[in-house]
Short mmCIF file of C-alpha atoms in Angstrom, two decimals:
data_model
loop_
_atom_site.label_atom_id
_atom_site.label_comp_id
_atom_site.label_asym_id
_atom_site.label_seq_id
_atom_site.Cartn_x
_atom_site.Cartn_y
_atom_site.Cartn_z
CA MET A 1 -65.01 57.64 72.13
CA TRP A 2 -65.95 61.26 73.14
CA SER A 3 -69.52 61.33 74.31
CA GLY A 4 -69.97 65.13 74.83
CA GLN A 5 -69.13 65.28 78.24
CA PRO A 6 -65.35 66.15 79.52
CA GLN A 7 -63.56 63.68 81.35
CA VAL A 8 -62.43 64.57 85.04
CA GLU A 9 -59.02 63.66 85.56
CA GLU A 10 -58.16 62.70 88.98
CA GLY A 11 -56.48 65.93 91.20
CA ARG A 12 -57.53 68.30 88.64
CA PRO A 13 -60.88 70.34 88.54
CA PRO A 14 -63.37 70.19 86.06
CA PRO A 15 -63.32 72.52 83.35
CA LEU A 16 -65.38 75.33 82.74
CA ALA A 17 -68.79 75.02 80.75
CA ALA A 18 -68.87 76.64 77.40
CA VAL A 19 -70.99 79.95 77.79
CA PRO A 20 -72.19 81.17 74.59
CA TRP A 21 -71.01 84.80 74.09
CA LYS A 22 -72.83 87.49 71.90
CA SER A 23 -71.56 90.87 71.07
CA GLY A 24 -74.10 93.03 71.67
CA GLY A 25 -72.88 95.67 73.85
CA PRO A 26 -72.02 95.88 77.49
CA CYS A 27 -72.75 93.30 80.04
CA LYS A 28 -75.31 93.96 81.80
CA GLY A 29 -76.50 91.99 85.08
CA ARG A 30 -79.10 89.65 85.65
CA GLY A 31 -81.93 92.23 86.12
CA GLU A 32 -82.22 92.86 82.22
CA SER A 33 -85.06 94.66 80.87
CA PRO A 34 -88.13 93.18 79.55
CA GLY A 35 -87.46 95.06 76.01
CA ALA A 36 -83.93 93.27 75.39
CA LEU A 37 -85.59 89.95 76.12
CA ALA A 38 -88.21 90.48 73.61
CA GLU A 39 -85.46 91.67 71.19
CA THR A 40 -83.71 87.96 71.13
CA PRO A 41 -86.67 86.07 69.83
CA ALA A 42 -87.28 88.61 66.42
CA ARG A 43 -83.43 88.08 65.98
CA GLU A 44 -83.73 84.22 65.69
CA GLU A 45 -86.68 84.58 63.38
CA ALA A 46 -84.82 86.75 61.28
CA GLN A 47 -81.83 84.34 61.20
CA GLY A 48 -84.30 81.33 60.27
CA GLU A 49 -85.49 82.95 57.42
CA GLU A 50 -81.81 83.75 56.13
CA GLY A 51 -81.11 79.89 56.35
CA PRO A 52 -82.23 78.26 53.37
CA THR A 53 -80.76 81.20 51.16
CA ALA A 54 -77.53 80.19 52.35
CA THR A 55 -78.07 76.69 51.96
CA GLN A 56 -79.01 77.42 48.16
CA LEU A 57 -75.54 79.84 47.72
CA ASP A 58 -73.58 76.75 48.98
CA VAL A 59 -74.95 74.15 46.76
CA SER A 60 -74.34 76.41 43.81
CA ARG A 61 -70.82 77.17 44.78
CA LEU A 62 -70.27 73.16 45.27
CA ARG A 63 -71.67 73.15 41.76
CA SER A 64 -69.41 75.82 40.25
CA SER A 65 -66.45 73.85 42.00
CA SER A 66 -67.38 70.51 40.69
CA MET A 67 -67.27 72.19 37.36
CA GLU A 68 -64.54 73.75 37.58
CA ILE A 69 -62.71 70.33 38.51
CA ARG A 70 -64.11 68.71 35.76
CA GLU A 71 -63.34 70.90 32.88
CA LYS A 72 -59.53 70.71 34.87
CA GLY A 73 -59.41 67.12 34.56
CA SER A 74 -60.75 66.81 31.02
CA GLU A 75 -58.02 69.18 30.06
CA PHE A 76 -55.59 67.18 31.91
CA LEU A 77 -56.31 63.95 30.38
CA LYS A 78 -56.76 65.43 27.11
CA GLU A 79 -53.00 66.73 27.30
CA GLU A 80 -52.24 63.35 28.85
CA LEU A 81 -53.95 61.14 25.79
CA HIS A 82 -52.38 64.16 23.01
CA LYS A 83 -48.81 63.24 24.79
CA ALA A 84 -49.64 59.48 24.47
CA GLN A 85 -50.89 60.11 20.96
CA LYS A 86 -47.39 61.76 19.99
CA GLU A 87 -45.55 59.17 21.70
CA LEU A 88 -47.13 56.18 20.48
CA LYS A 89 -46.39 57.98 16.89
CA LEU A 90 -43.03 58.25 17.69
CA LYS A 91 -43.00 54.58 18.24
CA ASP A 92 -44.64 53.63 15.09
CA GLU A 93 -41.92 55.76 12.99
CA GLU A 94 -39.43 54.25 14.90
CA CYS A 95 -40.88 50.64 14.44
CA GLU A 96 -41.20 51.68 10.67
CA ARG A 97 -37.04 52.35 10.43
CA LEU A 98 -35.83 49.42 12.08
CA SER A 99 -38.64 47.30 9.62
CA ARG A 100 -36.69 49.08 6.56
CA VAL A 101 -33.34 48.54 7.96
CA ARG A 102 -34.11 44.66 8.71
CA GLU A 103 -35.63 44.47 4.98
CA GLN A 104 -32.59 46.35 3.89
CA LEU A 105 -29.90 43.70 6.06
CA GLU A 106 -32.25 40.76 4.73
CA GLN A 107 -31.84 41.75 1.27
CA GLU A 108 -28.04 42.23 1.49
CA LEU A 109 -27.65 39.17 3.26
CA GLU A 110 -29.65 36.79 0.62
CA GLU A 111 -27.43 39.09 -2.24
CA LEU A 112 -23.94 37.85 -0.40
CA THR A 113 -25.29 34.14 0.15
CA ALA A 114 -26.21 34.06 -3.51
CA SER A 115 -23.03 35.53 -4.62
CA LEU A 116 -20.69 33.58 -2.67
CA PHE A 117 -22.24 30.22 -3.75
CA GLU A 118 -22.16 31.53 -7.30
CA GLU A 119 -18.20 32.09 -6.46
CA ALA A 120 -18.04 28.36 -4.90
CA HIS A 121 -19.70 26.88 -7.93
CA LYS A 122 -17.29 28.74 -10.12
CA MET A 123 -14.42 27.88 -7.98
CA VAL A 124 -15.84 24.09 -8.63
CA ARG A 125 -16.32 24.61 -11.96
CA GLU A 126 -13.09 25.52 -12.92
CA ALA A 127 -11.62 22.85 -10.27
CA ASN A 128 -13.34 20.12 -12.45
CA MET A 129 -12.31 21.71 -15.87
CA LYS A 130 -8.65 21.72 -14.81
CA GLN A 131 -8.78 18.19 -13.35
CA ALA A 132 -10.64 17.00 -16.65
CA ALA A 133 -7.66 18.92 -18.69
CA SER A 134 -4.96 17.23 -16.26
CA GLU A 135 -6.54 13.74 -16.66
CA LYS A 136 -6.70 13.94 -20.51
CA GLN A 137 -3.03 15.25 -20.77
CA LEU A 138 -2.12 12.20 -18.48
CA LYS A 139 -4.14 9.98 -20.78
CA GLU A 140 -2.30 11.17 -23.71
CA ALA A 141 1.13 11.25 -21.96
CA TRP A 142 0.28 7.34 -20.75
CA GLY A 143 -0.58 6.82 -24.73
CA LYS A 144 2.40 7.98 -26.06
CA ILE A 145 4.36 6.21 -23.31
CA ASP A 146 2.59 3.23 -24.47
CA MET A 147 3.64 3.86 -28.01
CA LEU A 148 7.35 4.71 -27.62
CA GLN A 149 7.46 1.75 -25.32
CA ALA A 150 5.73 -0.07 -28.31
CA GLU A 151 8.19 1.01 -31.01
CA VAL A 152 11.03 0.17 -28.58
CA THR A 153 10.27 -3.45 -28.21
CA ALA A 154 10.07 -3.60 -32.05
CA LEU A 155 13.35 -2.34 -32.71
CA LYS A 156 14.87 -4.56 -29.67
CA THR A 157 12.92 -7.09 -31.53
CA LEU A 158 14.85 -6.04 -34.83
CA VAL A 159 18.30 -5.85 -33.54
CA ILE A 160 18.03 -8.89 -31.29
CA THR A 161 17.12 -11.16 -34.33
CA SER A 162 20.13 -9.61 -36.08
CA THR A 163 23.29 -11.04 -35.24
CA PRO A 164 26.64 -11.89 -36.66
CA ALA A 165 25.96 -15.27 -37.38
CA SER A 166 22.00 -14.75 -38.24
CA PRO A 167 21.62 -11.30 -39.63
CA ASN A 168 18.80 -9.83 -40.85
CA ARG A 169 18.05 -9.27 -44.42
CA GLU A 170 15.99 -6.39 -43.65
CA LEU A 171 18.28 -4.29 -41.61
CA HIS A 172 21.11 -5.29 -44.29
CA PRO A 173 19.46 -5.27 -47.84
CA GLN A 174 23.08 -5.46 -49.18
CA LEU A 175 23.25 -9.04 -47.92
CA LEU A 176 20.46 -9.98 -50.30
CA SER A 177 21.31 -11.49 -53.23
CA PRO A 178 20.70 -9.78 -57.15
CA THR A 179 17.96 -12.15 -57.62
CA LYS A 180 16.42 -11.04 -54.18
CA ALA A 181 17.66 -7.49 -54.24
CA GLY A 182 16.03 -6.51 -57.75
CA PRO A 183 12.24 -6.64 -57.12
CA ARG A 184 12.79 -4.88 -53.80
CA LYS A 185 14.84 -1.93 -55.51
CA GLY A 186 13.29 1.85 -54.62
CA HIS A 187 11.26 -0.13 -51.97
CA SER A 188 13.93 -0.87 -49.44
CA ARG A 189 13.06 -0.11 -45.26
CA HIS A 190 13.87 3.21 -43.98
CA LYS A 191 12.94 6.06 -41.71
CA SER A 192 9.66 7.89 -42.43
CA THR A 193 11.84 11.35 -42.24
CA SER A 194 13.82 9.82 -45.47
CA SER A 195 13.83 12.21 -48.37
CA ALA A 196 13.89 9.09 -50.48
CA LEU A 197 10.62 7.68 -49.65
CA CYS A 198 9.59 6.64 -53.42
CA PRO A 199 11.62 7.21 -56.69
CA VAL A 200 9.02 9.52 -57.81
CA VAL A 201 8.13 13.14 -56.40
CA CYS A 202 5.19 15.54 -57.08
CA PRO A 203 5.06 15.72 -60.95
CA ALA A 204 3.68 19.69 -59.82
CA ALA A 205 6.83 20.55 -58.78
CA GLY A 206 8.02 19.84 -62.30
CA HIS A 207 10.00 16.59 -61.84
CA ALA A 208 10.13 13.58 -64.07
CA LEU A 209 9.68 10.48 -63.04
CA ALA A 210 12.82 8.60 -62.00
CA PRO A 211 14.55 6.13 -63.83
CA ASP A 212 12.33 2.53 -62.60
CA LYS A 213 11.96 -0.59 -64.27
CA GLU A 214 8.67 -0.75 -62.57
CA GLY A 215 5.75 1.45 -64.00
CA LYS A 216 3.78 3.46 -61.76
CA GLU A 217 0.58 5.77 -61.84
CA VAL A 218 -1.06 7.51 -59.24
CA ASP A 219 -5.03 6.08 -58.77
CA THR A 220 -6.87 9.46 -58.57
CA THR A 221 -9.92 7.91 -56.55
CA LEU A 222 -7.03 6.62 -54.12
CA PHE A 223 -4.93 9.66 -54.06
CA ALA A 224 -8.29 11.95 -53.33
CA GLU A 225 -9.20 9.71 -50.57
CA PHE A 226 -5.98 9.58 -49.12
CA GLN A 227 -5.27 13.67 -49.67
CA ALA A 228 -8.86 14.04 -47.77
CA TRP A 229 -7.70 11.81 -44.59
CA ARG A 230 -4.41 13.94 -44.61
CA GLU A 231 -6.20 16.95 -44.30
CA SER A 232 -7.32 15.78 -40.93
CA PRO A 233 -5.96 12.39 -40.02
CA THR A 234 -7.33 10.10 -38.14
CA LEU A 235 -7.56 6.40 -36.67
CA ASP A 236 -11.18 6.11 -37.44
CA LYS A 237 -11.72 2.96 -39.51
CA THR A 238 -14.99 4.78 -41.04
CA CYS A 239 -13.38 7.14 -42.82
CA PRO A 240 -13.21 6.52 -46.95
CA PHE A 241 -9.30 6.14 -47.03
CA LEU A 242 -9.02 3.49 -43.48
CA GLU A 243 -12.00 1.72 -44.52
CA ARG A 244 -10.47 0.82 -48.01
CA VAL A 245 -7.27 -0.26 -46.69
CA TYR A 246 -9.04 -2.05 -43.47
CA ARG A 247 -11.07 -4.30 -46.22
CA GLU A 248 -8.77 -4.90 -48.92
CA ASP A 249 -5.46 -5.34 -47.01
CA VAL A 250 -5.62 -5.26 -43.15
CA GLY A 251 -8.74 -7.39 -42.76
CA PRO A 252 -7.48 -10.18 -45.28
CA CYS A 253 -3.61 -10.20 -43.72
CA LEU A 254 -4.66 -10.63 -40.42
CA ASP A 255 -7.68 -13.39 -41.08
CA PHE A 256 -5.86 -16.40 -39.76
CA THR A 257 -7.29 -19.67 -39.62
CA MET A 258 -7.80 -19.19 -35.74
CA GLN A 259 -10.56 -16.74 -36.02
CA GLU A 260 -10.94 -15.80 -32.21
CA LEU A 261 -7.21 -15.59 -31.60
CA SER A 262 -7.25 -13.34 -35.08
CA ALA A 263 -9.24 -10.96 -33.97
CA LEU A 264 -7.36 -10.42 -30.48
CA VAL A 265 -4.45 -9.82 -32.53
CA ARG A 266 -6.08 -7.30 -34.67
CA ALA A 267 -7.79 -5.47 -31.80
CA ALA A 268 -3.83 -5.44 -30.47
CA VAL A 269 -2.59 -4.06 -33.27
CA GLU A 270 -4.93 -1.27 -33.45
CA ASP A 271 -4.40 -0.77 -29.82
CA ASN A 272 -0.71 -0.48 -30.74
CA THR A 273 -0.33 -3.34 -27.68
CA LEU A 274 0.95 -6.34 -29.32
CA THR A 275 4.60 -7.89 -28.56
CA ILE A 276 6.56 -9.80 -30.63
CA GLU A 277 9.78 -11.51 -28.82
CA PRO A 278 11.99 -13.73 -30.53
CA VAL A 279 12.78 -17.39 -29.23
CA ALA A 280 15.81 -18.68 -29.68
CA SER A 281 16.37 -21.86 -32.32
CA GLN A 282 19.06 -23.54 -29.89
CA THR A 283 17.03 -23.09 -26.51
CA LEU A 284 13.29 -24.02 -27.68
CA PRO A 285 14.06 -27.73 -26.24
CA THR A 286 15.04 -26.95 -22.75
CA MET A 287 13.42 -23.54 -22.46
CA LYS A 288 11.87 -22.52 -19.41
CA VAL A 289 9.29 -19.89 -19.16
CA ALA A 290 7.45 -17.98 -16.52
CA ALA A 291 4.69 -17.31 -18.62
CA VAL A 292 1.94 -19.06 -19.41
CA GLU A 293 2.37 -21.07 -22.97
CA CYS A 294 -0.74 -21.34 -24.87
CA SER A 295 0.86 -23.10 -28.20
CA SER A 296 4.01 -25.55 -29.05
CA ALA A 297 7.00 -24.24 -30.42
CA ASN A 298 6.04 -26.68 -33.54
CA THR A 299 2.63 -25.42 -34.10
CA CYS A 300 1.71 -22.00 -35.24
CA ALA A 301 -0.96 -20.47 -32.81
CA LEU A 302 -2.79 -18.36 -35.59
CA SER A 303 -2.48 -21.00 -38.69
CA GLY A 304 -2.71 -24.37 -36.47
CA LEU A 305 -0.37 -25.43 -38.84
CA ALA A 306 3.14 -27.01 -38.09
CA ARG A 307 5.60 -24.65 -38.14
CA ALA A 308 9.20 -24.45 -36.53
CA CYS A 309 8.23 -21.21 -34.57
CA ARG A 310 10.68 -18.61 -34.02
CA HIS A 311 8.63 -15.88 -32.92
CA ARG A 312 6.07 -15.63 -30.15
CA ILE A 313 3.65 -12.62 -29.22
CA ARG A 314 2.01 -11.65 -26.37
CA LEU A 315 -1.30 -9.22 -26.47
CA GLY A 316 -1.43 -6.15 -24.17
CA ASP A 317 -0.62 -7.04 -20.57
CA SER A 318 -1.19 -10.63 -20.60
CA GLU A 319 1.31 -12.75 -19.51
CA SER A 320 -0.14 -15.45 -21.77
CA HIS A 321 2.41 -16.14 -25.01
CA TYR A 322 1.67 -17.82 -28.48
CA TYR A 323 3.87 -19.35 -30.65
CA ILE A 324 3.58 -17.67 -34.12
CA SER A 325 5.24 -19.27 -37.93
CA PRO A 326 7.35 -17.05 -39.70
CA SER A 327 4.56 -16.26 -42.38
CA SER A 328 2.32 -15.62 -39.56
CA ARG A 329 5.04 -12.92 -38.17
CA ALA A 330 5.34 -11.20 -41.28
CA ARG A 331 1.81 -10.88 -41.88
CA ILE A 332 1.53 -9.31 -38.79
CA THR A 333 4.52 -7.13 -39.28
CA ALA A 334 3.57 -5.65 -42.56
CA VAL A 335 -0.02 -4.49 -41.17
CA CYS A 336 1.86 -3.25 -37.33
CA ASN A 337 4.33 -1.08 -40.26
CA PHE A 338 1.46 0.67 -42.02
CA PHE A 339 -0.16 1.63 -38.47
CA THR A 340 3.04 2.64 -37.66
CA TYR A 341 3.28 4.91 -40.53
CA ILE A 342 0.08 6.37 -40.28
CA ARG A 343 0.65 7.41 -36.59
CA TYR A 344 3.45 9.23 -37.59
CA ILE A 345 1.63 11.17 -40.10
CA GLN A 346 -1.46 11.57 -37.41
CA GLN A 347 1.55 12.80 -34.98
CA GLY A 348 3.14 15.43 -37.59
CA LEU A 349 6.03 13.41 -37.21
CA VAL A 350 6.52 12.88 -41.33
CA ARG A 351 6.89 16.22 -43.09
CA GLN A 352 6.95 15.83 -46.88
CA ASP A 353 4.67 16.36 -50.05
CA ALA A 354 1.19 14.48 -50.26
CA GLU A 355 2.63 12.56 -53.40
CA PRO A 356 5.48 10.75 -51.22
CA MET A 357 3.71 9.85 -49.04
CA PHE A 358 0.80 8.31 -50.66
CA TRP A 359 3.47 5.99 -52.68
CA GLU A 360 4.97 4.71 -49.05
CA ILE A 361 1.64 3.99 -47.84
CA THR A 362 1.27 2.42 -51.32
CA ARG A 363 4.49 0.46 -50.72
CA LEU A 364 3.27 -0.77 -47.09
CA ARG A 365 -0.02 -2.15 -48.63
CA LYS A 366 1.85 -3.82 -51.13
CA GLU A 367 3.93 -5.42 -48.38
CA MET A 368 0.64 -6.77 -46.64
CA SER A 369 -0.78 -7.81 -49.84
CA MET A 370 2.15 -10.10 -50.51
CA ALA A 371 2.41 -10.90 -46.81
CA LYS A 372 -1.13 -12.12 -47.01
CA LEU A 373 -0.12 -14.50 -50.27
CA GLY A 374 2.48 -16.13 -48.21
CA PHE A 375 5.56 -14.17 -49.47
CA PHE A 376 7.81 -13.13 -46.68
CA PRO A 377 11.57 -12.85 -46.57
CA GLN A 378 13.43 -15.57 -45.69
CA GLU A 379 15.34 -16.02 -42.08
CA ALA A 380 18.91 -17.42 -41.88
#
């Protein structure tokens, strides 16, 4: 720390003391004049008077310089604030632009999601519709297959029952005696597509009634009901035409003593799931049957009477068999023939005029009426 006194270093001489020097003229010796000594105090007094004025000047200069500094600082801060405001405004604009971009992207994403969901629902709906159509076609195909199988089984039954030793009178009407063949003139069994379904043709075409021993006349009420059904053929039993046939022919013909089994037989006939199988007479006593037998070969399961049963029936896919008498078989066969013919009409396989079709249906109804009264063709 410096104390105002020069420190004397070892080996060096002390420095000379500072001597105030005044430039007032040539140096004079120690012996100055008394006038010169008197001027010195006067000058010091003058300098003492000028001191306060100089101090005021220095203060004013400091104030002015501080004001300048403040003004410059204020300007600098204003410029910085202006720059910050500009940058903040740019940032706000950028934020707004990004917000608009985000909203647009969100809207596009929602629209894309909605379109994808709509497309997916459309594809699922189309797939369900195609599946339903395929299932419907498959069901119809299975129904046609079942119907064809039932018809093939019926044809096999007719063929099997007609042998040289035991010919079927229905398949070979020429074997009937004249007395038996007479009443069936004009009503022999034939295919549904035959052109000679009845001995009369439509009177509207200008043809007269064919010669026949039996007189025939079209019932207008029945014919009107048949024509209404023929315009839109259906198997619904509530329509007037089928409702009358059910009430007058089908119901009484299938009304057997065993009511419970009769109801099952009627349902199987309507669903086309009834199977009639012949039973050879020479094998009846020693016959081995794998399926369950629900009645005796000497007792009809439908009428409950003791009869020689040469046929048995099976309902649907059941393995149970029921032996039936010739009378019961004739009644069931008559109803099955009626349903087969109206199914052919419904499927468009019968291409004839309305009146021949009506007479064929009347003939089938006549067979049902005869069968329910106990008339049936004798077997050999």
